[in-house]
Every structure is written in structure tokens, then in C-alpha cells.
PDB file of C-alpha atoms in Angstrom:
ATOM      1  CA  UNK B   1      -0.063   0.083   0.048  1.00 81.00           C
ATOM      2  CA  UNK B   2       1.241   3.575  -1.035  1.00 85.00           C
ATOM      3  CA  UNK B   3      -0.560   6.210   1.253  1.00 90.00           C
ATOM      4  CA  UNK B   4      -1.315   9.253  -0.828  1.00 94.00           C
ATOM      5  CA  UNK B   5      -2.626  12.527   0.925  1.00 95.00           C
ATOM      6  CA  UNK B   6      -4.233  15.265  -1.277  1.00 96.00           C
ATOM      7  CA  UNK B   7      -4.261  19.184  -0.064  1.00 97.00           C
ATOM      8  CA  UNK B   8      -4.830  22.476  -1.459  1.00 97.00           C
ATOM      9  CA  UNK B   9      -8.346  22.211  -2.969  1.00 97.00           C
ATOM     10  CA  UNK B  10     -10.717  24.921  -2.243  1.00 97.00           C
ATOM     11  CA  UNK B  11     -13.162  27.513  -3.866  1.00 98.00           C
ATOM     12  CA  UNK B  12     -12.162  29.965  -6.509  1.00 98.00           C
ATOM     13  CA  UNK B  13     -13.706  32.215  -9.150  1.00 98.00           C
ATOM     14  CA  UNK B  14     -13.221  31.637 -12.657  1.00 98.00           C
ATOM     15  CA  UNK B  15      -9.906  32.567 -13.927  1.00 98.00           C
ATOM     16  CA  UNK B  16      -8.352  32.076 -10.607  1.00 98.00           C
ATOM     17  CA  UNK B  17      -5.703  29.498  -9.688  1.00 98.00           C
ATOM     18  CA  UNK B  18      -4.926  26.622  -7.321  1.00 98.00           C
ATOM     19  CA  UNK B  19      -2.163  24.309  -6.618  1.00 98.00           C
ATOM     20  CA  UNK B  20      -2.875  20.970  -5.297  1.00 98.00           C
ATOM     21  CA  UNK B  21      -0.585  18.753  -3.576  1.00 97.00           C
ATOM     22  CA  UNK B  22      -0.166  15.035  -3.173  1.00 96.00           C
ATOM     23  CA  UNK B  23       2.203  13.769  -0.269  1.00 93.00           C
ATOM     24  CA  UNK B  24       3.430  10.229  -1.120  1.00 90.00           C
ATOM     25  CA  UNK B  25       4.305   8.304   1.877  1.00 84.00           C
ATOM     26  CA  UNK B  26       7.223   6.043   0.322  1.00 74.00           C
ATOM     27  CA  UNK B  27      10.927   6.529   0.222  1.00 65.00           C
ATOM     28  CA  UNK B  28      10.925   5.485  -3.553  1.00 73.00           C
ATOM     29  CA  UNK B  29       8.496   7.986  -4.682  1.00 68.00           C
ATOM     30  CA  UNK B  30      10.505   8.387  -7.767  1.00 74.00           C
ATOM     31  CA  UNK B  31      10.061   4.805  -8.991  1.00 85.00           C
ATOM     32  CA  UNK B  32       6.137   5.478  -9.211  1.00 90.00           C
ATOM     33  CA  UNK B  33       4.195   6.972 -12.281  1.00 95.00           C
ATOM     34  CA  UNK B  34       1.518   9.379 -10.966  1.00 95.00           C
ATOM     35  CA  UNK B  35      -1.417  10.968 -12.078  1.00 97.00           C
ATOM     36  CA  UNK B  36      -4.388  13.472 -11.357  1.00 98.00           C
ATOM     37  CA  UNK B  37      -7.871  12.456 -11.850  1.00 98.00           C
ATOM     38  CA  UNK B  38     -11.233  14.284 -11.062  1.00 98.00           C
ATOM     39  CA  UNK B  39     -14.741  13.280 -10.928  1.00 98.00           C
ATOM     40  CA  UNK B  40     -17.409  15.767 -10.973  1.00 97.00           C
ATOM     41  CA  UNK B  41     -20.997  14.667  -9.494  1.00 92.00           C
ATOM     42  CA  UNK B  42     -22.826  12.335 -11.957  1.00 94.00           C
ATOM     43  CA  UNK B  43     -19.900  11.923 -14.085  1.00 96.00           C
ATOM     44  CA  UNK B  44     -16.999   9.194 -14.382  1.00 97.00           C
ATOM     45  CA  UNK B  45     -13.619   9.838 -13.177  1.00 97.00           C
ATOM     46  CA  UNK B  46     -11.457  11.230 -15.902  1.00 98.00           C
ATOM     47  CA  UNK B  47      -7.701  11.485 -15.955  1.00 98.00           C
ATOM     48  CA  UNK B  48      -6.501  15.216 -15.933  1.00 98.00           C
ATOM     49  CA  UNK B  49      -2.436  14.744 -16.122  1.00 98.00           C
ATOM     50  CA  UNK B  50       0.000  12.127 -15.455  1.00 97.00           C
ATOM     51  CA  UNK B  51       3.821  12.017 -15.151  1.00 95.00           C
ATOM     52  CA  UNK B  52       5.887   8.802 -15.651  1.00 93.00           C
ATOM     53  CA  UNK B  53       9.235   7.937 -13.884  1.00 91.00           C
ATOM     54  CA  UNK B  54      11.378   9.699 -16.607  1.00 90.00           C
ATOM     55  CA  UNK B  55       9.368  12.879 -15.895  1.00 91.00           C
ATOM     56  CA  UNK B  56       7.413  12.759 -19.111  1.00 93.00           C
ATOM     57  CA  UNK B  57       3.926  14.293 -18.847  1.00 96.00           C
ATOM     58  CA  UNK B  58       0.529  14.026 -20.437  1.00 97.00           C
ATOM     59  CA  UNK B  59      -2.583  16.085 -20.209  1.00 98.00           C
ATOM     60  CA  UNK B  60      -6.146  15.798 -20.997  1.00 98.00           C
ATOM     61  CA  UNK B  61      -7.181  18.113 -23.844  1.00 98.00           C
ATOM     62  CA  UNK B  62      -9.597  19.878 -21.626  1.00 97.00           C
ATOM     63  CA  UNK B  63      -6.690  21.278 -19.355  1.00 98.00           C
ATOM     64  CA  UNK B  64      -3.668  21.616 -21.904  1.00 98.00           C
ATOM     65  CA  UNK B  65      -2.005  24.921 -21.262  1.00 97.00           C
ATOM     66  CA  UNK B  66      -4.002  25.624 -18.220  1.00 98.00           C
ATOM     67  CA  UNK B  67      -2.761  22.849 -15.597  1.00 98.00           C
ATOM     68  CA  UNK B  68       0.944  21.713 -14.888  1.00 98.00           C
ATOM     69  CA  UNK B  69       1.697  18.408 -13.055  1.00 98.00           C
ATOM     70  CA  UNK B  70       5.204  18.382 -11.526  1.00 96.00           C
ATOM     71  CA  UNK B  71       7.008  16.407  -8.593  1.00 92.00           C
ATOM     72  CA  UNK B  72       9.399  17.041  -6.128  1.00 89.00           C
ATOM     73  CA  UNK B  73      11.163  13.639  -5.271  1.00 82.00           C
ATOM     74  CA  UNK B  74      13.119  15.177  -2.420  1.00 84.00           C
ATOM     75  CA  UNK B  75      10.036  16.113  -0.753  1.00 84.00           C
ATOM     76  CA  UNK B  76       7.920  13.105  -2.118  1.00 90.00           C
ATOM     77  CA  UNK B  77       5.198  15.343  -3.275  1.00 93.00           C
ATOM     78  CA  UNK B  78       3.183  15.434  -6.619  1.00 95.00           C
ATOM     79  CA  UNK B  79       1.681  18.906  -7.662  1.00 97.00           C
ATOM     80  CA  UNK B  80      -1.054  20.063  -9.895  1.00 98.00           C
ATOM     81  CA  UNK B  81      -0.778  23.666 -10.755  1.00 98.00           C
ATOM     82  CA  UNK B  82      -4.282  24.795 -12.054  1.00 98.00           C
ATOM     83  CA  UNK B  83      -4.556  28.205 -13.844  1.00 98.00           C
ATOM     84  CA  UNK B  84      -7.295  29.903 -15.713  1.00 98.00           C
ATOM     85  CA  UNK B  85      -9.806  27.809 -13.855  1.00 98.00           C
ATOM     86  CA  UNK B  86     -13.191  27.321 -15.211  1.00 98.00           C
ATOM     87  CA  UNK B  87     -16.496  26.414 -13.619  1.00 97.00           C
ATOM     88  CA  UNK B  88     -16.260  23.083 -15.470  1.00 97.00           C
ATOM     89  CA  UNK B  89     -13.147  22.321 -13.455  1.00 98.00           C
ATOM     90  CA  UNK B  90     -15.276  21.647 -10.571  1.00 98.00           C
ATOM     91  CA  UNK B  91     -14.789  18.272  -9.264  1.00 98.00           C
ATOM     92  CA  UNK B  92     -13.124  15.948  -6.393  1.00 98.00           C
ATOM     93  CA  UNK B  93      -9.572  15.688  -7.505  1.00 98.00           C
ATOM     94  CA  UNK B  94      -7.555  12.680  -6.685  1.00 98.00           C
ATOM     95  CA  UNK B  95      -4.076  11.846  -6.739  1.00 97.00           C
ATOM     96  CA  UNK B  96      -2.968   8.097  -8.049  1.00 97.00           C
ATOM     97  CA  UNK B  97       0.234   6.194  -8.284  1.00 95.00           C
ATOM     98  CA  UNK B  98       1.713   2.961  -9.666  1.00 94.00           C
ATOM     99  CA  UNK B  99       4.884   1.160  -9.490  1.00 91.00           C
ATOM    100  CA  UNK B 100       7.617   1.063 -12.230  1.00 88.00           C
ATOM    101  CA  UNK B 101       7.271   2.027 -15.925  1.00 87.00           C
ATOM    102  CA  UNK B 102       4.086   2.750 -17.569  1.00 90.00           C
ATOM    103  CA  UNK B 103       3.811   4.035 -21.181  1.00 88.00           C
ATOM    104  CA  UNK B 104       2.572   7.423 -21.451  1.00 87.00           C
ATOM    105  CA  UNK B 105      -0.336   6.522 -23.503  1.00 89.00           C
ATOM    106  CA  UNK B 106      -1.799   4.784 -20.331  1.00 95.00           C
ATOM    107  CA  UNK B 107      -1.035   7.581 -17.877  1.00 96.00           C
ATOM    108  CA  UNK B 108      -4.752   9.000 -18.074  1.00 97.00           C
ATOM    109  CA  UNK B 109      -6.431   5.608 -17.618  1.00 97.00           C
ATOM    110  CA  UNK B 110      -7.940   4.884 -14.230  1.00 97.00           C
ATOM    111  CA  UNK B 111      -7.338   1.222 -14.500  1.00 96.00           C
ATOM    112  CA  UNK B 112      -3.393   1.741 -14.695  1.00 97.00           C
ATOM    113  CA  UNK B 113      -3.325   3.030 -10.931  1.00 97.00           C
ATOM    114  CA  UNK B 114      -3.614   0.613  -7.851  1.00 96.00           C
ATOM    115  CA  UNK B 115      -3.051   3.324  -5.418  1.00 95.00           C
ATOM    116  CA  UNK B 116      -5.420   6.247  -4.699  1.00 97.00           C
ATOM    117  CA  UNK B 117      -5.715   9.211  -2.280  1.00 96.00           C
ATOM    118  CA  UNK B 118      -9.107  10.236  -0.732  1.00 96.00           C
ATOM    119  CA  UNK B 119      -9.467  13.327  -2.856  1.00 97.00           C
ATOM    120  CA  UNK B 120      -9.624  16.979  -2.421  1.00 98.00           C
ATOM    121  CA  UNK B 121     -12.523  19.247  -3.421  1.00 98.00           C
ATOM    122  CA  UNK B 122     -12.076  21.950  -6.165  1.00 98.00           C
ATOM    123  CA  UNK B 123     -15.068  24.373  -6.767  1.00 98.00           C
ATOM    124  CA  UNK B 124     -14.880  27.079  -9.249  1.00 98.00           C
ATOM    125  CA  UNK B 125     -17.626  29.731  -9.327  1.00 97.00           C
ATOM    126  CA  UNK B 126     -18.667  31.913 -12.417  1.00 94.00           C
TER     127      UNK B 126
END
């Protein structure tokens, strides 16, 4: 088991920014591929951004140019910087992780991840 704890969610007006953090409780965080997912009420959980063990990233089309995924291996922390937020970004955001190598094409697939955090709520008002 890999405990993941998200933080940084909140309420913001459209056009604003938030930075989500995910603390990874393992000494080998750099050996995990990781991703951010979100789930709005009544909708499926969808991949937002992913990063593999080499640092390569991938984004959903809906957030490209607005969101940035990054990680600080020294702090065992994953981040999601969200700019130019829109009301349709409102959702519960989840951090997820998996061990080893994963082709980048699979980083936004929910089934690729065995480990999940509890989520942090992001609400964007118009």
C-alpha cells in the first residue's frame, strides 16, 4: 500500500488559480508513475494529467495549457498547478500512483493505477 494524501483544494472564482499537492508516503516515490484524476457529480472519473518515472507528462485536452503536473522527489510530493480555472473544472480531484514503468499513453487511464488518495474538492464559481 502507498498512502497518498491530497491537499490544496478550495473554492475560487473563474480565472483563478489553485495548486494541489499530493504527499507520497514512500522513500521510493521517484519509482512511481503518478497522475491526477477528477470526478464531478454524476460523471465518470477522468484523467487530468500524468507523469511517468522519467518525468514525461501528459494532459487531457480539456486542461492543456492551463494545468501543470510536477513532482518534487526530495519532498515526495506531486503537484498540480491549475490556472485559468473554469466552472467545468469543479470536481473532486484525486492523486494516484503505480509502481515502475508505464507507457505515457496509459497515464490517463484509471485502471493503470492501484493506489489512490481520498481526494480534495475544487469548486470554481462563475
